[in-house]
Amino acid sequence: LEYIFKHELTREAAYNGLLKKERRVFHRQVAEALERLFPERVEEQVGLLAH
């Protein structure tokens, strides 16, 4: 599933429409994908990934 928003307000409205539980799921999926794709950078980005 992929979404691309051309305007920041559209992205913001869609994001704000998500339930907090849905946001947590998406954030976790992004963090896991970044860890998989860039394992050599996890240590330097641990604070960002933990957010």
mmCIF file with all atom_site columns, N, CA and C in Angstrom:
data_model
loop_
_atom_site.group_PDB
_atom_site.id
_atom_site.type_symbol
_atom_site.label_atom_id
_atom_site.label_alt_id
_atom_site.label_comp_id
_atom_site.label_asym_id
_atom_site.label_entity_id
_atom_site.label_seq_id
_atom_site.pdbx_PDB_ins_code
_atom_site.Cartn_x
_atom_site.Cartn_y
_atom_site.Cartn_z
_atom_site.occupancy
_atom_site.B_iso_or_equiv
_atom_site.pdbx_formal_charge
_atom_site.auth_seq_id
_atom_site.auth_comp_id
_atom_site.auth_asym_id
_atom_site.auth_atom_id
_atom_site.pdbx_PDB_model_num
ATOM 1   N N  . LEU A 1 1  ? 0.846  -1.171 0.000  1.00 0.00 ? 1  LEU A N  1
ATOM 2   C CA . LEU A 1 1  ? 0.000  0.000  0.000  1.00 0.00 ? 1  LEU A CA 1
ATOM 3   C C  . LEU A 1 1  ? 0.888  1.229  0.000  1.00 0.00 ? 1  LEU A C  1
ATOM 4   N N  . GLU A 1 2  ? 0.624  2.142  -0.887 1.00 0.00 ? 2  GLU A N  1
ATOM 5   C CA . GLU A 1 2  ? 1.465  3.334  -0.999 1.00 0.00 ? 2  GLU A CA 1
ATOM 6   C C  . GLU A 1 2  ? 0.593  4.541  -1.305 1.00 0.00 ? 2  GLU A C  1
ATOM 7   N N  . TYR A 1 3  ? 0.904  5.636  -0.626 1.00 0.00 ? 3  TYR A N  1
ATOM 8   C CA . TYR A 1 3  ? 0.208  6.892  -0.870 1.00 0.00 ? 3  TYR A CA 1
ATOM 9   C C  . TYR A 1 3  ? 1.235  7.963  -1.188 1.00 0.00 ? 3  TYR A C  1
ATOM 10  N N  . ILE A 1 4  ? 0.940  8.782  -2.156 1.00 0.00 ? 4  ILE A N  1
ATOM 11  C CA . ILE A 1 4  ? 1.789  9.916  -2.500 1.00 0.00 ? 4  ILE A CA 1
ATOM 12  C C  . ILE A 1 4  ? 0.887  11.150 -2.537 1.00 0.00 ? 4  ILE A C  1
ATOM 13  N N  . PHE A 1 5  ? 1.291  12.173 -1.784 1.00 0.00 ? 5  PHE A N  1
ATOM 14  C CA . PHE A 1 5  ? 0.503  13.395 -1.723 1.00 0.00 ? 5  PHE A CA 1
ATOM 15  C C  . PHE A 1 5  ? 1.288  14.530 -2.361 1.00 0.00 ? 5  PHE A C  1
ATOM 16  N N  . LYS A 1 6  ? 0.652  15.231 -3.279 1.00 0.00 ? 6  LYS A N  1
ATOM 17  C CA . LYS A 1 6  ? 1.329  16.334 -3.964 1.00 0.00 ? 6  LYS A CA 1
ATOM 18  C C  . LYS A 1 6  ? 1.295  17.612 -3.141 1.00 0.00 ? 6  LYS A C  1
ATOM 19  N N  . HIS A 1 7  ? 0.370  17.704 -2.217 1.00 0.00 ? 7  HIS A N  1
ATOM 20  C CA . HIS A 1 7  ? 0.255  18.915 -1.416 1.00 0.00 ? 7  HIS A CA 1
ATOM 21  C C  . HIS A 1 7  ? 0.336  18.552 0.064  1.00 0.00 ? 7  HIS A C  1
ATOM 22  N N  . GLU A 1 8  ? 1.088  19.320 0.817  1.00 0.00 ? 8  GLU A N  1
ATOM 23  C CA . GLU A 1 8  ? 1.297  19.053 2.240  1.00 0.00 ? 8  GLU A CA 1
ATOM 24  C C  . GLU A 1 8  ? -0.012 19.057 3.027  1.00 0.00 ? 8  GLU A C  1
ATOM 25  N N  . LEU A 1 9  ? -0.942 19.937 2.696  1.00 0.00 ? 9  LEU A N  1
ATOM 26  C CA . LEU A 1 9  ? -2.215 19.984 3.428  1.00 0.00 ? 9  LEU A CA 1
ATOM 27  C C  . LEU A 1 9  ? -3.029 18.712 3.221  1.00 0.00 ? 9  LEU A C  1
ATOM 28  N N  . THR A 1 10 ? -2.956 18.124 2.037  1.00 0.00 ? 10 THR A N  1
ATOM 29  C CA . THR A 1 10 ? -3.645 16.864 1.774  1.00 0.00 ? 10 THR A CA 1
ATOM 30  C C  . THR A 1 10 ? -3.043 15.759 2.623  1.00 0.00 ? 10 THR A C  1
ATOM 31  N N  . ARG A 1 11 ? -1.709 15.700 2.678  1.00 0.00 ? 11 ARG A N  1
ATOM 32  C CA . ARG A 1 11 ? -1.028 14.696 3.494  1.00 0.00 ? 11 ARG A CA 1
ATOM 33  C C  . ARG A 1 11 ? -1.385 14.878 4.963  1.00 0.00 ? 11 ARG A C  1
ATOM 34  N N  . GLU A 1 12 ? -1.372 16.121 5.410  1.00 0.00 ? 12 GLU A N  1
ATOM 35  C CA . GLU A 1 12 ? -1.663 16.413 6.812  1.00 0.00 ? 12 GLU A CA 1
ATOM 36  C C  . GLU A 1 12 ? -3.097 16.015 7.174  1.00 0.00 ? 12 GLU A C  1
ATOM 37  N N  . ALA A 1 13 ? -4.043 16.310 6.310  1.00 0.00 ? 13 ALA A N  1
ATOM 38  C CA . ALA A 1 13 ? -5.441 15.954 6.566  1.00 0.00 ? 13 ALA A CA 1
ATOM 39  C C  . ALA A 1 13 ? -5.611 14.440 6.631  1.00 0.00 ? 13 ALA A C  1
ATOM 40  N N  . ALA A 1 14 ? -4.967 13.724 5.720  1.00 0.00 ? 14 ALA A N  1
ATOM 41  C CA . ALA A 1 14 ? -5.048 12.262 5.728  1.00 0.00 ? 14 ALA A CA 1
ATOM 42  C C  . ALA A 1 14 ? -4.415 11.693 6.993  1.00 0.00 ? 14 ALA A C  1
ATOM 43  N N  . TYR A 1 15 ? -3.256 12.211 7.376  1.00 0.00 ? 15 TYR A N  1
ATOM 44  C CA . TYR A 1 15 ? -2.552 11.733 8.570  1.00 0.00 ? 15 TYR A CA 1
ATOM 45  C C  . TYR A 1 15 ? -3.377 12.007 9.826  1.00 0.00 ? 15 TYR A C  1
ATOM 46  N N  . ASN A 1 16 ? -3.931 13.211 9.927  1.00 0.00 ? 16 ASN A N  1
ATOM 47  C CA . ASN A 1 16 ? -4.722 13.566 11.103 1.00 0.00 ? 16 ASN A CA 1
ATOM 48  C C  . ASN A 1 16 ? -6.027 12.783 11.187 1.00 0.00 ? 16 ASN A C  1
ATOM 49  N N  . GLY A 1 17 ? -6.459 12.216 10.062 1.00 0.00 ? 17 GLY A N  1
ATOM 50  C CA . GLY A 1 17 ? -7.664 11.403 10.049 1.00 0.00 ? 17 GLY A CA 1
ATOM 51  C C  . GLY A 1 17 ? -7.441 9.980  10.537 1.00 0.00 ? 17 GLY A C  1
ATOM 52  N N  . LEU A 1 18 ? -6.188 9.604  10.720 1.00 0.00 ? 18 LEU A N  1
ATOM 53  C CA . LEU A 1 18 ? -5.878 8.257  11.204 1.00 0.00 ? 18 LEU A CA 1
ATOM 54  C C  . LEU A 1 18 ? -6.083 8.166  12.711 1.00 0.00 ? 18 LEU A C  1
ATOM 55  N N  . LEU A 1 19 ? -6.521 7.022  13.164 1.00 0.00 ? 19 LEU A N  1
ATOM 56  C CA . LEU A 1 19 ? -6.581 6.766  14.599 1.00 0.00 ? 19 LEU A CA 1
ATOM 57  C C  . LEU A 1 19 ? -5.160 6.634  15.126 1.00 0.00 ? 19 LEU A C  1
ATOM 58  N N  . LYS A 1 20 ? -4.965 6.916  16.407 1.00 0.00 ? 20 LYS A N  1
ATOM 59  C CA . LYS A 1 20 ? -3.619 6.814  16.991 1.00 0.00 ? 20 LYS A CA 1
ATOM 60  C C  . LYS A 1 20 ? -3.054 5.408  16.829 1.00 0.00 ? 20 LYS A C  1
ATOM 61  N N  . LYS A 1 21 ? -3.907 4.403  16.955 1.00 0.00 ? 21 LYS A N  1
ATOM 62  C CA . LYS A 1 21 ? -3.456 3.017  16.790 1.00 0.00 ? 21 LYS A CA 1
ATOM 63  C C  . LYS A 1 21 ? -2.938 2.795  15.368 1.00 0.00 ? 21 LYS A C  1
ATOM 64  N N  . GLU A 1 22 ? -3.640 3.344  14.375 1.00 0.00 ? 22 GLU A N  1
ATOM 65  C CA . GLU A 1 22 ? -3.212 3.205  12.982 1.00 0.00 ? 22 GLU A CA 1
ATOM 66  C C  . GLU A 1 22 ? -1.877 3.913  12.754 1.00 0.00 ? 22 GLU A C  1
ATOM 67  N N  . ARG A 1 23 ? -1.712 5.081  13.359 1.00 0.00 ? 23 ARG A N  1
ATOM 68  C CA . ARG A 1 23 ? -0.447 5.805  13.230 1.00 0.00 ? 23 ARG A CA 1
ATOM 69  C C  . ARG A 1 23 ? 0.700  4.983  13.787 1.00 0.00 ? 23 ARG A C  1
ATOM 70  N N  . ARG A 1 24 ? 0.491  4.365  14.955 1.00 0.00 ? 24 ARG A N  1
ATOM 71  C CA . ARG A 1 24 ? 1.540  3.535  15.562 1.00 0.00 ? 24 ARG A CA 1
ATOM 72  C C  . ARG A 1 24 ? 1.925  2.384  14.640 1.00 0.00 ? 24 ARG A C  1
ATOM 73  N N  . VAL A 1 25 ? 0.926  1.767  14.031 1.00 0.00 ? 25 VAL A N  1
ATOM 74  C CA . VAL A 1 25 ? 1.184  0.652  13.114 1.00 0.00 ? 25 VAL A CA 1
ATOM 75  C C  . VAL A 1 25 ? 2.012  1.135  11.924 1.00 0.00 ? 25 VAL A C  1
ATOM 76  N N  . PHE A 1 26 ? 1.619  2.251  11.313 1.00 0.00 ? 26 PHE A N  1
ATOM 77  C CA . PHE A 1 26 ? 2.362  2.783  10.169 1.00 0.00 ? 26 PHE A CA 1
ATOM 78  C C  . PHE A 1 26 ? 3.777  3.181  10.561 1.00 0.00 ? 26 PHE A C  1
ATOM 79  N N  . HIS A 1 27 ? 3.931  3.826  11.704 1.00 0.00 ? 27 HIS A N  1
ATOM 80  C CA . HIS A 1 27 ? 5.262  4.242  12.155 1.00 0.00 ? 27 HIS A CA 1
ATOM 81  C C  . HIS A 1 27 ? 6.156  3.021  12.379 1.00 0.00 ? 27 HIS A C  1
ATOM 82  N N  . ARG A 1 28 ? 5.584  1.979  12.989 1.00 0.00 ? 28 ARG A N  1
ATOM 83  C CA . ARG A 1 28 ? 6.359  0.757  13.218 1.00 0.00 ? 28 ARG A CA 1
ATOM 84  C C  . ARG A 1 28 ? 6.766  0.120  11.888 1.00 0.00 ? 28 ARG A C  1
ATOM 85  N N  . GLN A 1 29 ? 5.852  0.080  10.927 1.00 0.00 ? 29 GLN A N  1
ATOM 86  C CA . GLN A 1 29 ? 6.160  -0.512 9.626  1.00 0.00 ? 29 GLN A CA 1
ATOM 87  C C  . GLN A 1 29 ? 7.264  0.264  8.914  1.00 0.00 ? 29 GLN A C  1
ATOM 88  N N  . VAL A 1 30 ? 7.229  1.574  8.996  1.00 0.00 ? 30 VAL A N  1
ATOM 89  C CA . VAL A 1 30 ? 8.271  2.394  8.370  1.00 0.00 ? 30 VAL A CA 1
ATOM 90  C C  . VAL A 1 30 ? 9.608  2.145  9.051  1.00 0.00 ? 30 VAL A C  1
ATOM 91  N N  . ALA A 1 31 ? 9.619  2.128  10.386 1.00 0.00 ? 31 ALA A N  1
ATOM 92  C CA . ALA A 1 31 ? 10.864 1.882  11.122 1.00 0.00 ? 31 ALA A CA 1
ATOM 93  C C  . ALA A 1 31 ? 11.438 0.514  10.771 1.00 0.00 ? 31 ALA A C  1
ATOM 94  N N  . GLU A 1 32 ? 10.598 -0.503 10.702 1.00 0.00 ? 32 GLU A N  1
ATOM 95  C CA . GLU A 1 32 ? 11.067 -1.850 10.357 1.00 0.00 ? 32 GLU A CA 1
ATOM 96  C C  . GLU A 1 32 ? 11.626 -1.885 8.934  1.00 0.00 ? 32 GLU A C  1
ATOM 97  N N  . ALA A 1 33 ? 10.969 -1.201 8.009  1.00 0.00 ? 33 ALA A N  1
ATOM 98  C CA . ALA A 1 33 ? 11.457 -1.162 6.626  1.00 0.00 ? 33 ALA A CA 1
ATOM 99  C C  . ALA A 1 33 ? 12.807 -0.461 6.552  1.00 0.00 ? 33 ALA A C  1
ATOM 100 N N  . LEU A 1 34 ? 12.949 0.655  7.273  1.00 0.00 ? 34 LEU A N  1
ATOM 101 C CA . LEU A 1 34 ? 14.231 1.370  7.280  1.00 0.00 ? 34 LEU A CA 1
ATOM 102 C C  . LEU A 1 34 ? 15.338 0.508  7.884  1.00 0.00 ? 34 LEU A C  1
ATOM 103 N N  . GLU A 1 35 ? 15.026 -0.217 8.944  1.00 0.00 ? 35 GLU A N  1
ATOM 104 C CA . GLU A 1 35 ? 16.018 -1.109 9.557  1.00 0.00 ? 35 GLU A CA 1
ATOM 105 C C  . GLU A 1 35 ? 16.446 -2.201 8.583  1.00 0.00 ? 35 GLU A C  1
ATOM 106 N N  . ARG A 1 36 ? 15.486 -2.712 7.809  1.00 0.00 ? 36 ARG A N  1
ATOM 107 C CA . ARG A 1 36 ? 15.777 -3.769 6.833  1.00 0.00 ? 36 ARG A CA 1
ATOM 108 C C  . ARG A 1 36 ? 16.595 -3.238 5.660  1.00 0.00 ? 36 ARG A C  1
ATOM 109 N N  . LEU A 1 37 ? 16.212 -2.061 5.168  1.00 0.00 ? 37 LEU A N  1
ATOM 110 C CA . LEU A 1 37 ? 16.865 -1.499 3.986  1.00 0.00 ? 37 LEU A CA 1
ATOM 111 C C  . LEU A 1 37 ? 18.224 -0.877 4.275  1.00 0.00 ? 37 LEU A C  1
ATOM 112 N N  . PHE A 1 38 ? 18.394 -0.332 5.475  1.00 0.00 ? 38 PHE A N  1
ATOM 113 C CA . PHE A 1 38 ? 19.623 0.384  5.827  1.00 0.00 ? 38 PHE A CA 1
ATOM 114 C C  . PHE A 1 38 ? 20.168 -0.077 7.176  1.00 0.00 ? 38 PHE A C  1
ATOM 115 N N  . PRO A 1 39 ? 20.469 -1.368 7.320  1.00 0.00 ? 39 PRO A N  1
ATOM 116 C CA . PRO A 1 39 ? 20.920 -1.877 8.624  1.00 0.00 ? 39 PRO A CA 1
ATOM 117 C C  . PRO A 1 39 ? 22.193 -1.201 9.126  1.00 0.00 ? 39 PRO A C  1
ATOM 118 N N  . GLU A 1 40 ? 23.024 -0.730 8.217  1.00 0.00 ? 40 GLU A N  1
ATOM 119 C CA . GLU A 1 40 ? 24.285 -0.097 8.612  1.00 0.00 ? 40 GLU A CA 1
ATOM 120 C C  . GLU A 1 40 ? 24.064 1.290  9.224  1.00 0.00 ? 40 GLU A C  1
ATOM 121 N N  . ARG A 1 41 ? 22.876 1.837  9.083  1.00 0.00 ? 41 ARG A N  1
ATOM 122 C CA . ARG A 1 41 ? 22.598 3.191  9.598  1.00 0.00 ? 41 ARG A CA 1
ATOM 123 C C  . ARG A 1 41 ? 21.703 3.187  10.831 1.00 0.00 ? 41 ARG A C  1
ATOM 124 N N  . VAL A 1 42 ? 21.286 2.014  11.272 1.00 0.00 ? 42 VAL A N  1
ATOM 125 C CA . VAL A 1 42 ? 20.374 1.928  12.416 1.00 0.00 ? 42 VAL A CA 1
ATOM 126 C C  . VAL A 1 42 ? 20.968 2.586  13.648 1.00 0.00 ? 42 VAL A C  1
ATOM 127 N N  . GLU A 1 43 ? 22.221 2.292  13.941 1.00 0.00 ? 43 GLU A N  1
ATOM 128 C CA . GLU A 1 43 ? 22.854 2.820  15.152 1.00 0.00 ? 43 GLU A CA 1
ATOM 129 C C  . GLU A 1 43 ? 22.850 4.346  15.181 1.00 0.00 ? 43 GLU A C  1
ATOM 130 N N  . GLU A 1 44 ? 23.134 4.984  14.057 1.00 0.00 ? 44 GLU A N  1
ATOM 131 C CA . GLU A 1 44 ? 23.187 6.451  14.036 1.00 0.00 ? 44 GLU A CA 1
ATOM 132 C C  . GLU A 1 44 ? 21.801 7.088  14.012 1.00 0.00 ? 44 GLU A C  1
ATOM 133 N N  . GLN A 1 45 ? 20.781 6.320  13.667 1.00 0.00 ? 45 GLN A N  1
ATOM 134 C CA . GLN A 1 45 ? 19.421 6.855  13.574 1.00 0.00 ? 45 GLN A CA 1
ATOM 135 C C  . GLN A 1 45 ? 18.488 6.279  14.637 1.00 0.00 ? 45 GLN A C  1
ATOM 136 N N  . VAL A 1 46 ? 19.048 5.663  15.668 1.00 0.00 ? 46 VAL A N  1
ATOM 137 C CA . VAL A 1 46 ? 18.225 4.977  16.666 1.00 0.00 ? 46 VAL A CA 1
ATOM 138 C C  . VAL A 1 46 ? 17.198 5.916  17.309 1.00 0.00 ? 46 VAL A C  1
ATOM 139 N N  . GLY A 1 47 ? 17.550 7.163  17.556 1.00 0.00 ? 47 GLY A N  1
ATOM 140 C CA . GLY A 1 47 ? 16.602 8.112  18.137 1.00 0.00 ? 47 GLY A CA 1
ATOM 141 C C  . GLY A 1 47 ? 15.417 8.377  17.231 1.00 0.00 ? 47 GLY A C  1
ATOM 142 N N  . LEU A 1 48 ? 15.676 8.515  15.959 1.00 0.00 ? 48 LEU A N  1
ATOM 143 C CA . LEU A 1 48 ? 14.613 8.748  14.987 1.00 0.00 ? 48 LEU A CA 1
ATOM 144 C C  . LEU A 1 48 ? 13.721 7.516  14.865 1.00 0.00 ? 48 LEU A C  1
ATOM 145 N N  . LEU A 1 49 ? 14.331 6.343  14.815 1.00 0.00 ? 49 LEU A N  1
ATOM 146 C CA . LEU A 1 49 ? 13.561 5.111  14.682 1.00 0.00 ? 49 LEU A CA 1
ATOM 147 C C  . LEU A 1 49 ? 12.717 4.842  15.921 1.00 0.00 ? 49 LEU A C  1
ATOM 148 N N  . ALA A 1 50 ? 13.178 5.271  17.080 1.00 0.00 ? 50 ALA A N  1
ATOM 149 C CA . ALA A 1 50 ? 12.437 5.051  18.321 1.00 0.00 ? 50 ALA A CA 1
ATOM 150 C C  . ALA A 1 50 ? 11.258 6.004  18.453 1.00 0.00 ? 50 ALA A C  1
ATOM 151 N N  . HIS A 1 51 ? 11.257 7.073  17.670 1.00 0.00 ? 51 HIS A N  1
ATOM 152 C CA . HIS A 1 51 ? 10.183 8.069  17.744 1.00 0.00 ? 51 HIS A CA 1
ATOM 153 C C  . HIS A 1 51 ? 8.922  7.416  17.315 1.00 0.00 ? 51 HIS A C  1
#
